[in-house]
Short mmCIF file of C-alpha atoms in Angstrom, two decimals:
data_model
loop_
_atom_site.label_atom_id
_atom_site.label_comp_id
_atom_site.label_asym_id
_atom_site.label_seq_id
_atom_site.Cartn_x
_atom_site.Cartn_y
_atom_site.Cartn_z
CA MET A 1236 -18.19 46.06 18.66
CA LEU A 1237 -19.65 43.74 16.06
CA LYS A 1238 -20.27 40.11 16.83
CA VAL A 1239 -19.63 37.90 13.84
CA GLY A 1240 -20.32 34.22 13.54
CA VAL A 1241 -18.23 31.88 11.41
CA THR A 1242 -19.94 28.61 10.64
CA GLY A 1243 -19.61 25.76 8.19
CA GLY A 1244 -19.99 22.03 8.07
CA ILE A 1245 -17.49 19.56 9.45
CA GLY A 1246 -14.23 19.76 7.47
CA SER A 1247 -15.16 23.00 5.73
CA GLY A 1248 -12.03 24.81 6.94
CA LYS A 1249 -13.57 27.11 9.57
CA THR A 1250 -10.58 26.92 11.88
CA THR A 1251 -8.11 27.84 9.14
CA ILE A 1252 -10.27 30.82 8.20
CA CYS A 1253 -10.46 31.92 11.84
CA LYS A 1254 -6.67 31.67 12.15
CA ILE A 1255 -6.41 34.18 9.30
CA PHE A 1256 -8.80 36.52 11.11
CA GLU A 1257 -6.73 36.08 14.27
CA SER A 1258 -3.58 37.07 12.44
CA LEU A 1259 -5.42 40.27 11.42
CA GLY A 1260 -5.88 40.99 15.13
CA ILE A 1261 -9.47 39.79 15.46
CA PRO A 1262 -10.28 37.79 18.63
CA VAL A 1263 -11.91 34.44 17.91
CA TYR A 1264 -14.05 32.41 20.30
CA TYR A 1265 -13.89 28.74 19.38
CA ALA A 1266 -17.30 27.58 20.56
CA ASP A 1267 -16.68 23.86 20.26
CA LEU A 1268 -13.50 24.03 22.29
CA GLU A 1269 -15.08 26.27 24.89
CA ALA A 1270 -18.09 23.96 25.07
CA ARG A 1271 -15.82 21.07 25.99
CA ARG A 1272 -14.39 23.14 28.83
CA LEU A 1273 -17.79 24.34 30.01
CA ILE A 1274 -19.30 20.84 30.05
CA GLN A 1275 -16.80 19.94 32.75
CA GLU A 1276 -16.84 23.26 34.61
CA HIS A 1277 -20.27 24.91 34.34
CA PRO A 1278 -22.71 23.73 37.04
CA VAL A 1279 -25.74 23.89 34.72
CA LEU A 1280 -24.05 21.68 32.15
CA VAL A 1281 -22.61 19.23 34.65
CA GLU A 1282 -26.06 18.80 36.20
CA GLY A 1283 -27.74 18.62 32.79
CA TYR A 1284 -25.33 15.94 31.56
CA ARG A 1285 -25.91 13.89 34.71
CA LYS A 1286 -29.65 14.03 34.06
CA LEU A 1287 -29.26 13.05 30.42
CA PHE A 1288 -26.52 10.41 30.72
CA GLY A 1289 -26.68 9.30 34.33
CA GLU A 1290 -24.03 9.24 37.05
CA LYS A 1291 -21.60 7.61 34.65
CA ALA A 1292 -21.48 10.83 32.62
CA PHE A 1293 -18.45 11.91 34.64
CA GLU A 1294 -15.58 9.82 35.90
CA TYR A 1295 -13.03 11.37 38.27
CA GLY A 1296 -14.45 14.79 37.42
CA LYS A 1297 -13.97 14.35 33.70
CA LEU A 1298 -16.56 13.76 31.03
CA ASN A 1299 -16.87 10.05 30.22
CA ARG A 1300 -16.86 10.50 26.46
CA SER A 1301 -17.18 6.82 25.55
CA HIS A 1302 -20.27 6.45 27.77
CA VAL A 1303 -21.86 9.58 26.30
CA ALA A 1304 -21.02 8.51 22.75
CA LYS A 1305 -22.52 5.05 23.34
CA MET A 1306 -25.77 6.49 24.66
CA ILE A 1307 -26.04 8.94 21.76
CA PHE A 1308 -25.35 6.08 19.35
CA HIS A 1309 -28.31 4.12 20.77
CA ASP A 1310 -30.57 7.19 21.04
CA PRO A 1311 -29.68 9.78 18.38
CA GLU A 1312 -32.42 12.10 19.69
CA LEU A 1313 -30.15 12.79 22.67
CA ILE A 1314 -27.95 14.97 20.48
CA LEU A 1315 -30.82 17.46 20.13
CA LYS A 1316 -31.23 17.57 23.89
CA VAL A 1317 -27.49 18.09 24.34
CA ASN A 1318 -27.54 20.97 21.86
CA ALA A 1319 -30.51 22.55 23.61
CA LEU A 1320 -28.64 22.30 26.91
CA VAL A 1321 -25.19 23.41 25.81
CA HIS A 1322 -25.86 26.19 23.28
CA PRO A 1323 -27.38 28.77 25.64
CA VAL A 1324 -24.55 28.33 28.16
CA VAL A 1325 -21.88 28.61 25.48
CA ARG A 1326 -23.62 31.66 24.01
CA GLU A 1327 -23.67 33.37 27.39
CA ASP A 1328 -19.99 32.54 27.87
CA PHE A 1329 -19.27 34.01 24.44
CA PHE A 1330 -21.00 37.28 25.35
CA GLN A 1331 -19.09 37.50 28.57
CA TRP A 1332 -15.84 36.80 26.71
CA SER A 1333 -16.61 39.37 23.99
CA ARG A 1334 -17.14 42.08 26.60
CA ARG A 1335 -13.53 41.57 27.65
CA GLN A 1336 -12.18 42.03 24.08
CA ASN A 1337 -10.99 45.25 22.53
CA ALA A 1338 -11.40 45.03 18.76
CA PRO A 1339 -13.70 46.39 16.04
CA TYR A 1340 -15.36 43.00 15.90
CA VAL A 1341 -15.10 39.56 17.43
CA ILE A 1342 -15.79 36.16 15.94
CA GLU A 1343 -17.58 33.14 17.29
CA GLU A 1344 -16.59 30.01 15.41
CA ALA A 1345 -19.11 27.18 15.68
CA ALA A 1346 -20.03 24.22 13.53
CA VAL A 1347 -23.61 24.29 14.74
CA LEU A 1348 -24.48 27.97 14.93
CA LEU A 1349 -27.57 28.46 12.85
CA GLU A 1350 -29.20 25.20 13.91
CA GLY A 1351 -29.50 26.49 17.48
CA GLY A 1352 -30.83 29.89 16.39
CA GLY A 1353 -27.62 31.64 17.45
CA ASN A 1354 -27.61 33.81 14.37
CA HIS A 1355 -30.28 36.08 15.92
CA LEU A 1356 -27.80 37.25 18.52
CA LEU A 1357 -24.97 37.93 16.08
CA ASP A 1358 -24.53 40.91 13.77
CA LYS A 1359 -23.11 39.08 10.79
CA ILE A 1360 -22.63 35.47 9.77
CA ILE A 1361 -19.86 34.11 7.54
CA LEU A 1362 -20.35 30.73 5.92
CA VAL A 1363 -17.26 28.67 5.13
CA SER A 1364 -18.19 26.25 2.38
CA ALA A 1365 -16.52 23.41 0.53
CA PRO A 1366 -17.83 20.53 -1.58
CA GLU A 1367 -18.94 17.52 0.43
CA ASN A 1368 -16.28 15.20 -1.02
CA VAL A 1369 -13.52 17.66 -0.11
CA ARG A 1370 -14.86 17.96 3.43
CA ILE A 1371 -15.12 14.20 3.86
CA ALA A 1372 -11.55 13.71 2.63
CA ARG A 1373 -10.29 16.37 5.05
CA VAL A 1374 -11.98 14.85 8.08
CA VAL A 1375 -10.94 11.30 7.18
CA ARG A 1376 -7.36 12.51 6.93
CA ARG A 1377 -7.47 14.81 9.96
CA ASP A 1378 -9.41 12.72 12.49
CA GLY A 1379 -8.89 9.22 11.10
CA MET A 1380 -12.66 8.72 10.86
CA SER A 1381 -14.30 6.53 8.28
CA GLU A 1382 -16.32 8.03 5.46
CA GLU A 1383 -19.51 6.59 7.00
CA GLN A 1384 -18.75 8.22 10.36
CA VAL A 1385 -18.24 11.60 8.70
CA LEU A 1386 -21.49 11.27 6.75
CA LYS A 1387 -23.33 10.39 9.95
CA ARG A 1388 -22.04 13.55 11.60
CA MET A 1389 -22.99 15.61 8.58
CA LYS A 1390 -26.55 14.35 8.91
CA TYR A 1391 -26.98 16.39 12.09
CA GLN A 1392 -25.81 19.60 10.43
CA TRP A 1393 -27.66 21.77 7.96
CA ASN A 1394 -26.43 21.62 4.41
CA ASP A 1395 -24.70 24.64 2.89
CA ASP A 1396 -27.73 25.63 0.78
CA LYS A 1397 -29.86 25.97 3.90
CA LYS A 1398 -27.12 27.78 5.83
CA ARG A 1399 -26.56 30.19 2.94
CA LEU A 1400 -30.05 31.66 3.48
CA PHE A 1401 -28.97 32.97 6.89
CA CYS A 1402 -25.43 34.13 6.06
CA ASN A 1403 -24.13 37.54 5.03
CA PHE A 1404 -20.77 36.40 3.61
CA GLU A 1405 -19.41 33.23 2.15
CA ILE A 1406 -15.84 31.98 1.91
CA THR A 1407 -15.22 29.15 -0.51
CA ALA A 1408 -12.51 26.94 0.97
CA ASP A 1409 -12.42 24.22 -1.65
CA ASP A 1410 -8.62 24.15 -2.08
CA ASN A 1411 -9.00 25.78 -5.50
CA HIS A 1412 -10.00 29.29 -4.49
CA LEU A 1413 -7.55 31.37 -2.45
CA VAL A 1414 -9.01 32.01 0.97
CA VAL A 1415 -6.76 34.84 2.22
CA PRO A 1416 -8.07 37.38 -0.32
CA GLN A 1417 -11.65 36.35 0.53
CA VAL A 1418 -10.96 36.86 4.24
CA LEU A 1419 -9.30 40.24 3.64
CA LYS A 1420 -12.27 41.42 1.58
CA ILE A 1421 -14.73 40.48 4.35
CA HIS A 1422 -12.42 41.93 7.01
CA PHE A 1423 -12.36 45.33 5.32
CA GLU A 1424 -16.12 45.26 4.77
CA LEU A 1425 -16.67 44.50 8.46
CA LEU A 1426 -14.33 47.35 9.43
CA GLN A 1427 -16.39 49.70 7.23
CA ILE A 1428 -19.63 48.52 8.85
CA TRP A 1429 -18.10 49.08 12.28
CA ASP A 1430 -16.94 52.59 11.22
CA CYS A 1431 -20.46 53.51 10.22
CA MET B 1102 -1.42 -33.11 -46.31
CA GLY B 1103 2.35 -33.83 -45.79
CA ARG B 1104 1.58 -36.24 -42.98
CA ASP B 1105 -0.77 -38.27 -45.18
CA VAL B 1106 1.95 -38.71 -47.84
CA ILE B 1107 4.52 -39.84 -45.22
CA TYR B 1108 2.05 -42.29 -43.71
CA LYS B 1109 1.27 -43.79 -47.13
CA GLN B 1110 5.00 -44.21 -47.87
CA TYR B 1111 5.51 -45.84 -44.44
CA GLN B 1112 2.73 -48.34 -45.13
CA LYS B 1113 4.26 -49.11 -48.55
CA VAL B 1114 7.73 -49.86 -47.05
CA GLN B 1115 6.16 -51.93 -44.29
CA GLY B 1116 4.39 -54.02 -46.95
CA ILE B 1117 7.62 -54.67 -48.87
CA VAL B 1118 9.49 -55.75 -45.69
CA ARG B 1119 6.65 -58.05 -44.66
CA LEU B 1120 6.64 -59.64 -48.15
CA TRP B 1121 10.41 -60.16 -48.00
CA PHE B 1122 10.19 -61.93 -44.62
CA ASP B 1123 7.39 -64.12 -45.87
CA GLN B 1124 9.53 -65.14 -48.85
CA LEU B 1125 12.54 -65.76 -46.48
CA LYS B 1126 10.49 -68.12 -44.30
CA GLN B 1127 9.48 -70.12 -47.35
CA ASP B 1128 13.07 -70.29 -48.83
CA LYS B 1129 15.20 -72.57 -46.43
CA ASN B 1130 18.30 -72.38 -48.62
CA LEU B 1131 18.43 -68.64 -48.29
CA VAL B 1132 18.29 -68.92 -44.46
CA VAL B 1133 21.19 -71.38 -44.33
CA PHE B 1134 23.15 -69.12 -46.67
CA LEU B 1135 22.64 -66.07 -44.41
CA ILE B 1136 23.69 -67.95 -41.22
CA PHE B 1137 26.96 -69.05 -42.80
CA LEU B 1138 27.52 -65.57 -44.15
CA VAL B 1139 27.29 -64.15 -40.62
CA ILE B 1140 29.67 -66.80 -39.17
CA SER B 1141 32.26 -66.29 -41.87
CA THR B 1142 32.06 -62.50 -41.46
CA GLY B 1143 32.78 -62.99 -37.72
CA PHE B 1144 35.83 -65.12 -38.42
CA TRP B 1145 37.02 -62.62 -40.99
CA PHE B 1146 36.67 -59.80 -38.44
CA LEU B 1147 38.60 -61.69 -35.73
CA ASN B 1148 41.35 -62.42 -38.20
CA ALA B 1149 41.45 -58.80 -39.27
CA LEU B 1150 41.87 -57.62 -35.66
CA ARG B 1151 45.06 -59.67 -35.30
CA LYS B 1152 46.74 -57.57 -37.95
CA GLU B 1153 48.70 -54.39 -37.16
CA TYR B 1154 47.14 -51.04 -38.02
CA THR B 1155 47.98 -47.35 -37.85
CA ALA B 1156 45.24 -45.23 -36.33
CA THR B 1157 44.81 -41.60 -35.32
CA LEU B 1158 43.26 -41.17 -31.91
CA SER B 1159 41.88 -37.83 -30.72
CA TYR B 1160 42.42 -37.14 -27.03
CA PRO B 1161 41.06 -34.40 -24.83
CA VAL B 1162 43.78 -32.66 -22.85
CA LYS B 1163 43.66 -31.80 -19.18
CA PHE B 1164 45.93 -29.17 -17.63
CA VAL B 1165 46.90 -29.35 -13.99
CA ASP B 1166 49.12 -27.39 -11.57
CA LEU B 1167 47.87 -23.99 -12.75
CA PRO B 1168 49.30 -20.93 -10.92
CA GLU B 1169 46.91 -19.72 -8.19
CA ASN B 1170 46.19 -16.42 -9.92
CA LYS B 1171 45.64 -17.94 -13.38
CA MET B 1172 42.88 -19.94 -14.98
CA LEU B 1173 42.06 -21.46 -18.32
CA PRO B 1174 39.67 -19.52 -20.48
CA GLU B 1175 36.23 -21.10 -20.21
CA ASP B 1176 36.00 -21.71 -23.95
CA PHE B 1177 39.42 -23.33 -24.21
CA ARG B 1178 39.14 -26.96 -25.35
CA GLY B 1179 42.57 -28.52 -25.97
CA ARG B 1180 42.84 -31.74 -27.99
CA ILE B 1181 45.76 -33.79 -29.21
CA GLU B 1182 45.73 -36.18 -32.09
CA VAL B 1183 48.03 -39.14 -31.62
CA LYS B 1184 49.02 -41.45 -34.45
CA VAL B 1185 49.65 -44.97 -33.11
CA LYS B 1186 50.54 -48.36 -34.48
CA ALA B 1187 49.04 -51.43 -32.83
CA VAL B 1188 47.17 -54.62 -33.55
CA GLY B 1189 43.47 -54.24 -34.18
CA PHE B 1190 42.51 -55.83 -30.83
CA VAL B 1191 44.53 -53.23 -28.85
CA ILE B 1192 43.14 -50.27 -30.78
CA LEU B 1193 39.60 -51.56 -30.45
CA ARG B 1194 39.94 -52.31 -26.74
CA TYR B 1195 41.62 -48.91 -26.11
CA GLN B 1196 38.93 -47.05 -27.98
CA LEU B 1197 36.20 -48.84 -26.10
CA SER B 1198 37.72 -48.38 -22.63
CA ASN B 1199 39.83 -45.21 -22.71
CA ALA B 1200 38.22 -43.08 -25.34
CA PHE B 1201 37.24 -40.37 -22.87
CA LEU B 1202 40.24 -40.34 -20.57
CA PRO B 1203 42.15 -37.11 -21.17
CA LEU B 1204 45.91 -36.76 -21.51
CA THR B 1205 47.25 -34.77 -18.57
CA PHE B 1206 49.80 -31.93 -18.81
CA SER B 1207 51.31 -29.99 -15.92
CA VAL B 1208 51.26 -26.27 -16.66
CA SER B 1209 54.12 -25.68 -14.20
CA GLU B 1210 56.36 -27.79 -16.45
CA MET B 1211 55.43 -25.84 -19.58
CA GLN B 1212 57.23 -22.73 -20.84
CA SER B 1213 55.79 -19.23 -20.47
CA LEU B 1214 54.88 -17.15 -23.46
CA LYS B 1215 53.45 -13.70 -24.06
CA THR B 1216 52.09 -12.97 -27.51
CA ALA B 1217 52.45 -9.67 -29.33
CA SER B 1218 48.84 -8.89 -28.48
CA GLY B 1219 49.66 -9.24 -24.79
CA GLU B 1220 48.01 -12.62 -24.37
CA GLU B 1221 49.72 -14.68 -21.68
CA GLY B 1222 50.07 -18.41 -21.74
CA VAL B 1223 52.31 -21.46 -21.68
CA PHE B 1224 53.38 -23.82 -24.41
CA THR B 1225 55.11 -27.13 -24.92
CA ILE B 1226 56.54 -28.86 -27.93
CA THR B 1227 54.48 -31.98 -28.04
CA SER B 1228 57.32 -34.11 -29.46
CA THR B 1229 59.27 -33.47 -26.23
CA GLU B 1230 56.37 -34.96 -24.34
CA LYS B 1231 56.45 -38.08 -26.49
CA ASN B 1232 57.59 -40.41 -23.71
CA LYS B 1233 55.05 -38.98 -21.32
CA ILE B 1234 52.21 -39.38 -23.81
CA ALA B 1235 53.41 -42.86 -24.71
CA GLY B 1236 53.27 -43.72 -21.02
CA GLN B 1237 49.64 -42.76 -20.91
CA LEU B 1238 48.83 -45.07 -23.85
CA SER B 1239 48.02 -48.77 -23.66
CA GLN B 1240 50.66 -51.42 -23.73
CA GLY B 1241 51.23 -52.68 -27.23
CA MET B 1242 50.68 -49.26 -28.77
CA GLU B 1243 53.55 -47.67 -30.60
CA LEU B 1244 53.44 -43.87 -30.74
CA ILE B 1245 54.32 -42.65 -34.23
CA ASP B 1246 53.33 -38.99 -34.32
CA ILE B 1247 51.68 -36.25 -32.28
CA SER B 1248 49.68 -33.37 -33.70
CA PRO B 1249 49.81 -30.41 -33.22
CA ASP B 1250 53.53 -30.12 -32.77
CA THR B 1251 53.12 -27.25 -30.30
CA LEU B 1252 50.46 -27.04 -27.63
CA PHE B 1253 49.67 -23.46 -26.68
CA VAL B 1254 47.60 -22.86 -23.57
CA PRO B 1255 46.29 -19.34 -22.98
CA LEU B 1256 46.08 -18.40 -19.30
CA ALA B 1257 43.60 -15.83 -18.11
CA GLU B 1258 44.08 -13.67 -15.01
CA LYS B 1259 41.98 -15.03 -12.17
CA GLY B 1260 40.03 -12.56 -10.01
CA ASN B 1261 38.33 -12.85 -6.64
CA ALA B 1262 35.87 -10.46 -5.07
CA ARG B 1263 33.40 -10.27 -2.21
CA VAL B 1264 30.16 -8.82 -3.56
CA PRO B 1265 26.80 -8.19 -1.92
CA VAL B 1266 23.75 -10.30 -2.72
CA LYS B 1267 20.84 -8.38 -4.14
CA ILE B 1268 17.35 -9.78 -3.72
CA LEU B 1269 14.98 -9.62 -6.66
CA ALA B 1270 11.48 -9.98 -5.33
CA ASP B 1271 7.85 -9.45 -6.22
CA ILE B 1272 6.02 -9.53 -2.91
CA GLY B 1273 2.37 -8.90 -2.14
CA PHE B 1274 0.63 -8.74 1.20
CA GLN B 1275 -2.79 -9.45 2.57
CA LYS B 1276 -4.89 -6.45 3.46
CA GLN B 1277 -3.64 -4.67 6.60
CA TYR B 1278 -0.15 -6.23 6.36
CA LEU B 1279 3.12 -4.77 5.17
CA GLN B 1280 6.81 -5.50 5.01
CA ALA B 1281 8.32 -4.74 8.41
CA GLY B 1282 11.82 -3.73 7.38
CA GLU B 1283 14.48 -4.78 4.94
CA ILE B 1284 14.59 -8.32 3.55
CA MET B 1285 17.30 -10.17 5.49
CA VAL B 1286 19.70 -12.21 3.36
CA GLN B 1287 21.98 -14.90 4.73
CA PRO B 1288 24.77 -14.72 3.65
CA ASP B 1289 24.44 -11.11 2.56
CA SER B 1290 27.57 -11.31 0.41
CA VAL B 1291 29.42 -14.00 -1.52
CA THR B 1292 32.93 -14.57 -2.80
CA ILE B 1293 33.09 -14.89 -6.54
CA SER B 1294 35.99 -15.99 -8.69
CA GLY B 1295 36.60 -16.14 -12.39
CA PRO B 1296 38.37 -14.21 -15.14
CA LYS B 1297 39.53 -10.94 -13.60
CA SER B 1298 38.15 -8.99 -16.56
CA ILE B 1299 34.65 -10.25 -15.68
CA VAL B 1300 34.92 -10.34 -11.89
CA ASP B 1301 36.05 -6.70 -11.82
CA THR B 1302 32.81 -5.61 -13.51
CA ILE B 1303 30.48 -7.40 -11.09
CA ARG B 1304 29.07 -5.13 -8.39
CA PHE B 1305 26.53 -7.57 -6.91
CA ILE B 1306 25.05 -11.00 -7.42
CA GLN B 1307 21.31 -11.09 -7.90
CA THR B 1308 18.97 -13.83 -6.79
CA ARG B 1309 16.39 -15.52 -8.89
CA LYS B 1310 13.07 -13.67 -8.59
CA ILE B 1311 11.13 -14.44 -5.42
CA ASP B 1312 7.42 -14.30 -6.17
CA LEU B 1313 5.36 -14.37 -2.99
CA GLN B 1314 1.84 -13.00 -2.81
CA GLY B 1315 -0.76 -12.66 -0.07
CA LEU B 1316 1.73 -12.70 2.81
CA SER B 1317 0.45 -12.25 6.34
CA ASP B 1318 3.42 -13.56 8.28
CA THR B 1319 7.22 -13.50 8.14
CA VAL B 1320 8.54 -15.87 5.48
CA THR B 1321 11.97 -17.51 5.12
CA THR B 1322 12.88 -19.07 1.81
CA ASN B 1323 15.95 -20.42 0.01
CA VAL B 1324 16.60 -18.71 -3.26
CA PRO B 1325 19.22 -19.61 -5.89
CA LEU B 1326 21.73 -17.02 -7.06
CA VAL B 1327 22.01 -16.03 -10.69
CA ILE B 1328 25.74 -16.49 -11.27
CA PRO B 1329 27.13 -15.04 -14.50
CA PRO B 1330 28.74 -17.45 -16.97
CA ARG B 1331 32.44 -18.24 -16.34
CA VAL B 1332 32.14 -17.10 -12.74
CA LYS B 1333 32.08 -19.30 -9.65
CA SER B 1334 30.44 -18.36 -6.39
CA SER B 1335 31.22 -19.54 -2.87
CA VAL B 1336 27.54 -20.36 -2.41
CA LYS B 1337 24.81 -21.18 -4.88
CA LYS B 1338 21.81 -20.32 -2.70
CA VAL B 1339 21.00 -17.78 -0.01
CA THR B 1340 18.30 -17.65 2.62
CA ALA B 1341 15.96 -14.69 2.39
CA THR B 1342 13.71 -13.66 5.29
CA ILE B 1343 10.87 -11.28 4.52
CA PRO B 1344 9.58 -9.74 7.75
CA VAL B 1345 5.82 -9.21 7.65
CA GLU B 1346 3.53 -7.68 10.24
CA PRO B 1347 0.19 -5.92 10.51
CA PHE B 1348 0.35 -2.16 10.11
CA THR B 1349 -1.44 0.78 11.58
CA GLU B 1350 -2.07 4.18 10.08
CA ILE B 1351 -0.82 7.25 11.92
CA ASN B 1352 -1.63 10.93 11.42
CA LEU B 1353 0.61 13.59 12.89
CA LYS B 1354 0.47 17.37 12.84
CA ILE B 1355 3.82 18.84 11.84
CA PRO B 1356 4.47 22.57 12.25
CA LEU B 1357 5.85 24.38 9.21
CA ARG B 1358 9.34 25.82 9.41
CA ILE B 1359 9.89 28.83 7.18
CA TYR B 1360 13.15 30.08 5.75
CA GLY B 1361 14.27 32.44 3.02
CA LEU B 1362 12.82 35.67 4.43
CA PRO B 1363 14.74 38.77 5.52
CA ASP B 1364 14.42 39.80 9.19
CA SER B 1365 12.34 42.81 8.25
CA LEU B 1366 9.43 40.62 7.13
CA ARG B 1367 7.16 38.22 8.97
CA ILE B 1368 5.06 35.59 7.28
CA LYS B 1369 2.05 33.67 8.53
CA THR B 1370 0.93 30.59 6.67
CA PHE B 1371 -2.55 29.09 6.63
CA PRO B 1372 -2.54 26.49 7.92
CA SER B 1373 0.58 26.87 10.03
CA SER B 1374 1.09 23.11 10.14
CA ILE B 1375 0.55 20.17 7.86
CA GLN B 1376 -0.92 16.76 8.49
CA VAL B 1377 1.29 13.80 7.62
CA SER B 1378 -0.20 10.36 7.35
CA PHE B 1379 1.70 7.11 6.99
CA ARG B 1380 1.57 3.41 7.67
CA VAL B 1381 3.89 1.68 10.07
CA GLY B 1382 4.25 -1.86 11.36
CA ILE B 1383 2.76 -2.32 14.82
CA SER B 1384 6.17 -3.21 16.24
CA LYS B 1385 7.28 0.35 15.50
CA TYR B 1386 4.09 1.97 16.70
CA GLY B 1387 4.97 4.44 19.44
CA THR B 1388 8.55 4.85 18.26
CA ILE B 1389 7.64 7.50 15.69
CA ASP B 1390 6.50 10.97 16.67
CA GLU B 1391 6.48 14.55 15.39
CA SER B 1392 10.19 14.98 16.06
CA HIS B 1393 10.98 12.50 13.29
CA PHE B 1394 9.48 14.82 10.66
CA SER B 1395 10.35 18.24 9.40
CA ALA B 1396 8.20 20.29 7.04
CA VAL B 1397 9.65 23.42 5.51
CA ILE B 1398 8.66 26.27 3.25
CA ASP B 1399 11.03 28.31 1.19
CA ALA B 1400 9.47 31.76 1.49
CA SER B 1401 11.97 33.52 -0.76
CA PRO B 1402 9.59 33.46 -3.78
CA VAL B 1403 7.40 36.05 -1.99
CA LEU B 1404 10.20 38.59 -2.50
CA ARG B 1405 9.84 38.35 -6.27
CA SER B 1406 7.69 40.83 -8.18
CA ASP B 1407 5.57 37.90 -9.45
CA ARG B 1408 5.09 36.49 -5.97
CA PRO B 1409 3.11 33.24 -5.91
CA GLU B 1410 -0.36 33.05 -4.39
CA ARG B 1411 0.57 29.93 -2.46
CA LEU B 1412 3.83 28.53 -1.15
CA LYS B 1413 4.87 24.95 -1.57
CA VAL B 1414 5.46 22.71 1.44
CA ARG B 1415 8.40 20.34 1.38
CA LEU B 1416 8.88 17.43 3.74
CA ASP B 1417 12.64 17.40 4.28
CA LYS B 1418 12.82 14.82 7.05
CA ALA B 1419 10.87 11.61 7.55
CA PRO B 1420 11.69 8.19 9.00
CA ILE B 1421 12.73 5.55 6.49
CA ASN B 1422 10.82 2.64 8.01
CA ILE B 1423 7.35 3.91 7.14
CA GLU B 1424 5.09 3.27 4.16
CA SER B 1425 2.55 5.24 2.13
CA LEU B 1426 3.72 8.59 3.43
CA SER B 1427 1.62 11.55 2.34
CA PHE B 1428 0.93 15.02 3.63
CA SER B 1429 -1.63 17.73 3.24
CA PRO B 1430 -1.84 20.49 2.24
CA ILE B 1431 0.93 20.68 -0.31
CA PHE B 1432 0.46 24.41 -0.84
CA VAL B 1433 -0.38 26.99 1.82
CA GLU B 1434 -1.63 30.54 1.62
CA TYR B 1435 0.17 33.26 3.51
CA LEU B 1436 0.04 36.76 4.88
CA LEU B 1437 3.18 38.86 4.68
CA GLU B 1438 3.80 41.51 7.30
CA LYS B 1439 6.46 44.17 7.69
CA LYS B 1440 8.05 44.16 11.11
CA ASN B 1441 8.09 47.50 12.93
#
């Protein structure tokens, strides 16, 4: 079974691309969603968050997001520590999850995949790319964030040029190119690789 | 250039008049002569007024007792010319005091008439009204003749209707504010009356344009109605209330509903839902949710040999009390599957 990573900046359209893979019968692990679950369930992460953000990190057993966000706002370096804490646990969870799947390949979808060095543990990486202005417009519309907030988030992610160096495939999701044919092409290529 | 010429002429005339007055002051005989000329002219005038004269007086005519469903055409101006004999004093006094008092005719006492062209009206032979007209004249006046000999009064059909009031407005808001619902008008309809041919064509009465900019609160204002000529309205002004409140922007995810495909085929769209965004007044915040929207796709074009690469999304249901409604994406890609 191949392990394929799908990555791309915020608002690039990763989730839509993964939904197409899912409809082709490919299991997809949504790392960001699973990370949210693990932060509240996994003992290593719960303990790690308490150390980083204090006792207020959890309220009534749930992550105190506003407290965490405030602390990160005042100390942006904390985000690197959070990544270093969360990524290995999520990766391990992904491997456990993939062992339970029965498909030629599985996908891990993550916004920050290459930044944490996760690409070394995956067989292939797909980059979902879109121009920055398109991505900003999507996130502003989708999450109701301001343009400044989106740009701030982008700052912590690699740009597409840097990501491209580590990726095997690229899907352009700029609203002009059709994405389904691009996904089908990659899907059949991955099936061929798996066959070999 | 023209102004200079006029001014020079004016100065020239002024010089001549001034010279004449200077000469008059110096010539006493001429002054005495002029005083006596004025006195004698006065006596001559008084003497002349004692004599009997024949004069033609022009009277406006007023019509009363009109049938309820009839009215005079707006442009109808009846006048009667009356030839009278009287001493100069009486004619002069009458002209000075009664010149504008109209002669009154009762339409109910006049005879009906319908012209060949279908025009309805009433008429009276003025000579038969001689006594009545004479009664309306001053004492000492002898009525000799009345012109015209026949007084024709066209009568137009009178119409009534209740029509809605339509607000004409140019309204602007401060940032973060919007109109929170329809403009309320009080009264929202008016009764109009006038020639039936005009009233029947009127569907609404518009207000004068309300021009209000930079609103940040509800405003109530009186606004005059624009009433068409020859038409009367039960009210001349209405009260308009423009509800204003701050707005908030809402984004909702609406699943796509697909139709137009046979049962043997299954379609998956990417994305499978659209994002709608709109503005709504804060008073309505919380009253609008996903159930108020419906987004559909007609998938039948995929059955054509030239099937499209993307399918168009249509928003077929949305609340009316929202502003700046938009949705994304407008086109979606799809995968078509055959069902087993």
